[in-house]
């Protein structure tokens, strides 16, 4: 019960890494709001958490839309009694390289992956401050740290989130709000599955990882749990890579 008495909002919590974070947080005693644009999946995830004895609600939240954030944060406070933890996890992949990416793809990738966390933090922080502090966990990527031919807009969006994390950590430290980023390597989720369905590609990706496997959503969820909990009360403005050793080589 490492999050007993806390209220968490997890964006993109309908499936993949966000769903694992919502499940682990609820198991550890948090009341959880899942904010996503996938209504059916989000409601199903919230119900499954309820069936296992946790408390979770679904709310339709488009992280690119400021009005949606205002409504969402208000709903969490009204229904769950406050807000202590925000996990900015919602994200979209974009594999196109520098010459191929369209302006629309560039913009939509930055809108979801970096503007979303900026808007969310802006609207969640005052609620956290009212309760004496809180924790914001931003799900970035190792793509924020290393280059590559593909995914140019994705890398830029996750790099922006990496530096935004540090700016927010400084901005909100005096209010007791901690802000940190997590940088996963490949994790098997609905986002990565279509790409990794090719068995040759899958073998190539596994070969890059010293620990010999790709990440599981729960691997990321347990790290988010630590950063969200009071155990991390002196931890802010940092970035943690979780990639089985891939970028340590
Ligand atoms: N899977 C990986 O290999 C990997 C690696 C590093 C980082 N990440 C990051 O982890 C996070 C979760 O990714 P995942 O792999 O679980 O992907 P996923 O596609 O399974 O889940 C992403 C969720 O975000 C939601 N979402 C997308 N746009 C949204 C919007 N505008 N508003 C609200 N919700 C929205 C989707 O509906 C979905 O439920 C993302 O930020 C991703 O970039 C994933």
Tab-separated table of C-alpha atoms and ligand atoms in Angstrom:
chain	number	residue	atom	x	y	z
A	1	UNK	CA	0.000	0.000	0.000
A	2	UNK	CA	2.701	2.423	-1.059
A	3	UNK	CA	0.149	4.924	-2.455
A	4	UNK	CA	-2.533	4.639	0.225
A	5	UNK	CA	-4.719	7.752	0.380
A	6	UNK	CA	-3.429	9.208	-2.887
A	7	UNK	CA	-5.306	10.112	-6.058
A	8	UNK	CA	-3.592	9.563	-9.420
A	9	UNK	CA	-4.442	10.589	-12.971
A	10	UNK	CA	-2.789	8.422	-15.630
A	11	UNK	CA	-3.065	9.675	-19.206
A	12	UNK	CA	-3.122	7.075	-21.954
A	13	UNK	CA	-4.141	4.610	-19.247
A	14	UNK	CA	-6.552	2.639	-21.430
A	15	UNK	CA	-3.893	0.166	-22.587
A	16	UNK	CA	-0.176	-0.609	-22.757
A	17	UNK	CA	2.208	1.001	-20.271
A	18	UNK	CA	-0.469	3.393	-18.944
A	19	UNK	CA	-2.849	0.530	-18.121
A	20	UNK	CA	-0.060	-1.276	-16.233
A	21	UNK	CA	0.692	1.916	-14.283
A	22	UNK	CA	-3.006	2.355	-13.418
A	23	UNK	CA	-3.235	-1.287	-12.251
A	24	UNK	CA	-0.092	-1.147	-10.093
A	25	UNK	CA	-1.069	2.223	-8.552
A	26	UNK	CA	-4.545	0.866	-7.676
A	27	UNK	CA	-3.008	-2.285	-6.173
A	28	UNK	CA	-0.880	-0.008	-4.009
A	29	UNK	CA	-3.913	1.811	-2.647
A	30	UNK	CA	-4.315	4.833	-4.950
A	31	UNK	CA	-7.643	5.948	-6.358
A	32	UNK	CA	-6.938	6.099	-10.083
A	33	UNK	CA	-8.425	8.113	-12.939
A	34	UNK	CA	-7.646	6.814	-16.405
A	35	UNK	CA	-7.669	9.648	-18.953
A	36	UNK	CA	-7.704	8.567	-22.576
A	37	UNK	CA	-9.404	9.046	-25.934
A	38	UNK	CA	-10.083	5.292	-26.211
A	39	UNK	CA	-13.375	5.083	-24.327
A	40	UNK	CA	-14.112	1.355	-24.646
A	41	UNK	CA	-10.605	0.235	-23.702
A	42	UNK	CA	-10.387	2.821	-20.914
A	43	UNK	CA	-13.682	1.770	-19.361
A	44	UNK	CA	-12.664	-1.889	-19.616
A	45	UNK	CA	-9.352	-1.199	-17.866
A	46	UNK	CA	-11.102	0.756	-15.087
A	47	UNK	CA	-13.636	-2.071	-14.627
A	48	UNK	CA	-10.897	-4.719	-14.502
A	49	UNK	CA	-9.157	-2.718	-11.754
A	50	UNK	CA	-12.458	-2.556	-9.848
A	51	UNK	CA	-12.914	-6.345	-10.169
A	52	UNK	CA	-9.465	-6.902	-8.609
A	53	UNK	CA	-10.423	-4.782	-5.598
A	54	UNK	CA	-8.968	-1.440	-6.699
A	55	UNK	CA	-10.682	1.898	-7.296
A	56	UNK	CA	-10.582	3.403	-10.790
A	57	UNK	CA	-12.677	5.634	-13.017
A	58	UNK	CA	-12.403	6.394	-16.720
A	59	UNK	CA	-12.630	9.892	-18.123
A	60	UNK	CA	-12.490	10.950	-21.733
A	61	UNK	CA	-9.420	13.189	-21.953
A	62	UNK	CA	-7.675	14.430	-25.076
A	63	UNK	CA	-4.286	15.607	-23.843
A	64	UNK	CA	-3.842	18.004	-26.776
A	65	UNK	CA	-6.942	20.004	-25.818
A	66	UNK	CA	-6.690	22.519	-22.964
A	67	UNK	CA	-10.472	22.585	-22.340
A	68	UNK	CA	-10.422	18.803	-22.034
A	69	UNK	CA	-7.684	19.082	-19.373
A	70	UNK	CA	-9.669	21.694	-17.421
A	71	UNK	CA	-12.748	19.446	-17.411
A	72	UNK	CA	-10.687	16.334	-16.673
A	73	UNK	CA	-8.833	17.727	-13.671
A	74	UNK	CA	-12.094	19.153	-12.281
A	75	UNK	CA	-13.782	15.746	-12.667
A	76	UNK	CA	-10.947	13.916	-10.899
A	77	UNK	CA	-11.083	16.321	-7.953
A	78	UNK	CA	-14.905	16.140	-7.762
A	79	UNK	CA	-15.118	12.337	-8.054
A	80	UNK	CA	-11.976	11.188	-6.239
A	81	UNK	CA	-11.465	14.032	-3.752
A	82	UNK	CA	-8.234	15.689	-4.969
A	83	UNK	CA	-5.137	15.061	-7.061
A	84	UNK	CA	-1.687	13.969	-5.866
A	85	UNK	CA	-0.081	12.210	-8.829
A	86	UNK	CA	-0.120	12.892	-12.566
A	87	UNK	CA	1.468	10.434	-14.988
A	88	UNK	CA	1.901	12.031	-18.406
A	89	UNK	CA	2.010	8.744	-20.298
A	90	UNK	CA	-0.261	9.305	-23.339
A	91	UNK	CA	1.836	9.221	-26.478
A	92	UNK	CA	1.880	8.417	-30.156
A	93	UNK	CA	4.646	6.853	-32.217
A	94	UNK	CA	5.823	8.310	-35.520
A	95	UNK	CA	8.454	6.328	-37.366
A	96	UNK	CA	9.055	8.654	-40.348
A	97	UNK	CA	12.580	9.996	-40.893
A	98	UNK	CA	13.715	13.573	-41.505
A	99	UNK	CA	12.895	13.749	-45.220
A	100	UNK	CA	9.679	11.736	-45.026
A	101	UNK	CA	7.825	13.245	-42.076
A	102	UNK	CA	5.000	15.587	-43.089
A	103	UNK	CA	4.353	18.864	-41.286
A	104	UNK	CA	1.048	17.462	-40.008
A	105	UNK	CA	2.769	14.357	-38.610
A	106	UNK	CA	5.467	16.512	-37.021
A	107	UNK	CA	2.837	18.754	-35.400
A	108	UNK	CA	0.527	15.995	-34.153
A	109	UNK	CA	3.464	14.088	-32.617
A	110	UNK	CA	4.663	17.159	-30.723
A	111	UNK	CA	1.088	18.028	-29.753
A	112	UNK	CA	0.429	14.706	-28.020
A	113	UNK	CA	3.905	13.898	-26.670
A	114	UNK	CA	5.072	17.315	-25.447
A	115	UNK	CA	2.212	19.817	-25.489
A	116	UNK	CA	-0.018	17.279	-23.671
A	117	UNK	CA	2.285	16.997	-20.622
A	118	UNK	CA	2.782	20.780	-20.575
A	119	UNK	CA	-0.983	21.440	-20.505
A	120	UNK	CA	-1.619	18.655	-18.009
A	121	UNK	CA	1.013	19.889	-15.603
A	122	UNK	CA	-0.261	23.447	-15.831
A	123	UNK	CA	-3.770	22.389	-14.796
A	124	UNK	CA	-2.891	19.618	-12.328
A	125	UNK	CA	-0.199	21.476	-10.360
A	126	UNK	CA	-2.541	23.982	-8.612
A	127	UNK	CA	-4.645	21.060	-7.292
A	128	UNK	CA	-1.524	19.285	-6.026
A	129	UNK	CA	-0.229	22.473	-4.416
A	130	UNK	CA	-3.512	22.769	-2.484
A	131	UNK	CA	-2.746	19.378	-0.899
A	132	UNK	CA	0.813	20.411	0.012
A	133	UNK	CA	2.543	18.806	-2.976
A	134	UNK	CA	2.506	15.919	-5.385
A	135	UNK	CA	4.395	13.940	-7.995
A	136	UNK	CA	4.411	14.266	-11.779
A	137	UNK	CA	5.926	11.430	-13.786
A	138	UNK	CA	6.604	12.038	-17.480
A	139	UNK	CA	6.979	9.009	-19.737
A	140	UNK	CA	9.628	10.005	-22.256
A	141	UNK	CA	11.854	7.483	-24.102
A	142	UNK	CA	15.473	6.581	-24.797
A	143	UNK	CA	14.669	8.238	-28.155
A	144	UNK	CA	15.139	11.534	-26.267
A	145	UNK	CA	18.776	10.607	-25.673
A	146	UNK	CA	20.099	8.824	-28.742
A	147	UNK	CA	19.827	9.563	-32.445
A	148	UNK	CA	18.671	7.388	-35.303
A	149	UNK	CA	17.429	7.660	-38.887
A	150	UNK	CA	13.799	6.925	-38.056
A	151	UNK	CA	11.273	8.626	-35.776
A	152	UNK	CA	12.595	12.170	-36.045
A	153	UNK	CA	9.424	13.884	-34.756
A	154	UNK	CA	9.094	11.292	-31.983
A	155	UNK	CA	12.700	11.922	-30.857
A	156	UNK	CA	12.130	15.690	-30.862
A	157	UNK	CA	8.871	15.344	-28.912
A	158	UNK	CA	10.437	13.099	-26.267
A	159	UNK	CA	13.504	15.355	-26.052
A	160	UNK	CA	11.227	18.313	-25.396
A	161	UNK	CA	9.544	16.334	-22.620
A	162	UNK	CA	12.937	15.503	-21.103
A	163	UNK	CA	13.914	19.168	-20.781
A	164	UNK	CA	10.388	20.284	-19.898
A	165	UNK	CA	10.586	17.888	-16.932
A	166	UNK	CA	13.563	19.753	-15.505
A	167	UNK	CA	11.952	23.165	-16.095
A	168	UNK	CA	8.800	21.987	-14.304
A	169	UNK	CA	10.816	20.470	-11.451
A	170	UNK	CA	12.362	23.863	-10.738
A	171	UNK	CA	9.099	25.763	-11.235
A	172	UNK	CA	7.125	23.639	-8.778
A	173	UNK	CA	9.751	22.597	-6.198
A	174	UNK	CA	8.728	25.340	-3.756
A	175	UNK	CA	5.169	23.950	-3.831
A	176	UNK	CA	6.329	20.428	-2.932
A	177	UNK	CA	5.604	19.066	-6.397
A	178	UNK	CA	8.266	16.726	-7.772
A	179	UNK	CA	8.654	16.171	-11.525
A	180	UNK	CA	10.742	13.375	-13.050
A	181	UNK	CA	11.034	11.571	-16.380
A	182	UNK	CA	11.240	7.882	-17.263
A	183	UNK	CA	13.000	6.789	-20.458
A	184	UNK	CA	12.028	3.279	-21.545
A	185	UNK	CA	13.662	1.277	-24.312
A	186	UNK	CA	11.477	-1.075	-26.386
A	187	UNK	CA	8.439	-2.267	-24.447
A	188	UNK	CA	5.905	-4.675	-25.927
A	189	UNK	CA	2.581	-2.793	-26.139
A	190	UNK	CA	-0.087	-2.086	-28.774
A	191	UNK	CA	2.135	0.818	-29.938
A	192	UNK	CA	5.207	-1.320	-30.658
A	193	UNK	CA	3.545	-4.654	-31.517
A	194	UNK	CA	2.875	-3.912	-35.214
A	195	UNK	CA	6.560	-3.035	-35.717
A	196	UNK	CA	7.848	-5.947	-33.657
A	197	UNK	CA	5.477	-8.475	-35.255
A	198	UNK	CA	8.206	-9.052	-37.855
A	199	UNK	CA	10.273	-11.807	-36.161
A	200	UNK	CA	13.564	-10.704	-37.751
A	201	UNK	CA	13.073	-7.166	-36.391
A	202	UNK	CA	12.124	-8.546	-32.994
A	203	UNK	CA	15.331	-10.631	-32.857
A	204	UNK	CA	17.389	-7.580	-33.888
A	205	UNK	CA	15.847	-5.446	-31.149
A	206	UNK	CA	16.355	-8.117	-28.476
A	207	UNK	CA	19.996	-8.485	-29.570
A	208	UNK	CA	20.560	-4.810	-28.626
A	209	UNK	CA	19.578	-5.466	-24.990
A	210	UNK	CA	22.228	-6.854	-22.596
A	211	UNK	CA	19.503	-8.303	-20.332
A	212	UNK	CA	18.291	-10.316	-23.331
A	213	UNK	CA	14.612	-9.334	-23.496
A	214	UNK	CA	12.371	-6.412	-24.314
A	215	UNK	CA	10.591	-4.463	-21.582
A	216	UNK	CA	7.208	-5.342	-20.155
A	217	UNK	CA	4.648	-2.670	-19.217
A	218	UNK	CA	4.990	-3.720	-15.549
A	219	UNK	CA	8.735	-2.979	-15.587
A	220	UNK	CA	7.887	0.648	-16.300
A	221	UNK	CA	4.934	0.678	-13.888
A	222	UNK	CA	7.102	-0.322	-10.901
A	223	UNK	CA	9.527	2.530	-11.636
A	224	UNK	CA	6.621	4.988	-11.951
A	225	UNK	CA	5.336	3.631	-8.610
A	226	UNK	CA	8.612	4.536	-6.887
A	227	UNK	CA	8.666	8.067	-8.347
A	228	UNK	CA	4.999	8.618	-7.490
A	229	UNK	CA	5.368	7.420	-3.892
A	230	UNK	CA	6.675	9.299	-0.852
A	231	UNK	CA	9.734	7.017	-0.945
A	232	UNK	CA	10.991	9.394	-3.667
A	233	UNK	CA	10.304	12.527	-1.610
A	234	UNK	CA	13.846	13.910	-2.257
A	235	UNK	CA	13.864	13.016	-5.962
A	236	UNK	CA	13.050	15.715	-8.496
A	237	UNK	CA	14.238	16.860	-11.912
A	238	UNK	CA	15.892	13.548	-12.755
A	239	UNK	CA	15.658	11.195	-15.717
A	240	UNK	CA	15.779	7.415	-15.332
A	241	UNK	CA	16.572	5.132	-18.248
A	242	UNK	CA	14.919	1.705	-18.117
A	243	UNK	CA	16.070	-0.298	-21.122
A	244	UNK	CA	17.744	-3.528	-19.982
A	245	UNK	CA	21.158	-1.906	-20.465
A	246	UNK	CA	20.700	-1.031	-24.152
A	247	UNK	CA	22.047	2.518	-23.951
A	248	UNK	CA	24.691	1.693	-21.306
A	249	UNK	CA	26.922	0.059	-23.937
B	1	LIG	N1	6.201	0.851	-26.206
B	1	LIG	C1	7.437	1.309	-26.242
B	1	LIG	O1	8.370	0.633	-26.760
B	1	LIG	C2	7.767	2.651	-25.634
B	1	LIG	C3	9.124	2.976	-25.440
B	1	LIG	C4	9.457	4.210	-24.883
B	1	LIG	C5	8.463	5.091	-24.514
B	1	LIG	N2	7.152	4.755	-24.709
B	1	LIG	C6	6.140	5.733	-24.317
B	1	LIG	O2	5.270	5.153	-23.364
B	1	LIG	C7	3.986	5.772	-23.436
B	1	LIG	C8	2.908	4.706	-23.550
B	1	LIG	O3	3.097	4.013	-24.781
B	1	LIG	P1	2.550	2.548	-25.085
B	1	LIG	O4	3.666	1.811	-25.693
B	1	LIG	O5	1.850	1.992	-23.902
B	1	LIG	O6	1.546	2.913	-26.294
B	1	LIG	P2	-0.002	2.569	-26.530
B	1	LIG	O7	-0.276	3.047	-27.911
B	1	LIG	O8	-0.260	1.165	-26.197
B	1	LIG	O9	-0.724	3.502	-25.463
B	1	LIG	C9	-0.768	4.887	-25.609
B	1	LIG	C10	-2.075	5.396	-25.046
B	1	LIG	O10	-2.106	6.822	-25.210
B	1	LIG	C11	-3.396	7.173	-25.641
B	1	LIG	N3	-3.407	8.456	-26.345
B	1	LIG	C12	-2.900	8.745	-27.565
B	1	LIG	N4	-3.201	10.009	-27.910
B	1	LIG	C13	-3.916	10.541	-26.876
B	1	LIG	C14	-4.523	11.795	-26.641
B	1	LIG	N5	-4.461	12.783	-27.542
B	1	LIG	N6	-5.152	11.978	-25.466
B	1	LIG	C15	-5.247	11.001	-24.553
B	1	LIG	N7	-4.719	9.781	-24.730
B	1	LIG	C16	-4.058	9.555	-25.880
B	1	LIG	C17	-3.814	6.030	-26.556
B	1	LIG	O11	-5.212	6.025	-26.792
B	1	LIG	C18	-3.297	4.831	-25.794
B	1	LIG	O12	-4.232	4.333	-24.873
B	1	LIG	C19	4.041	6.706	-24.661
B	1	LIG	O13	4.289	8.023	-24.242
B	1	LIG	C20	5.221	6.169	-25.450
B	1	LIG	O14	5.800	7.140	-26.287
B	1	LIG	C21	6.775	3.552	-25.252
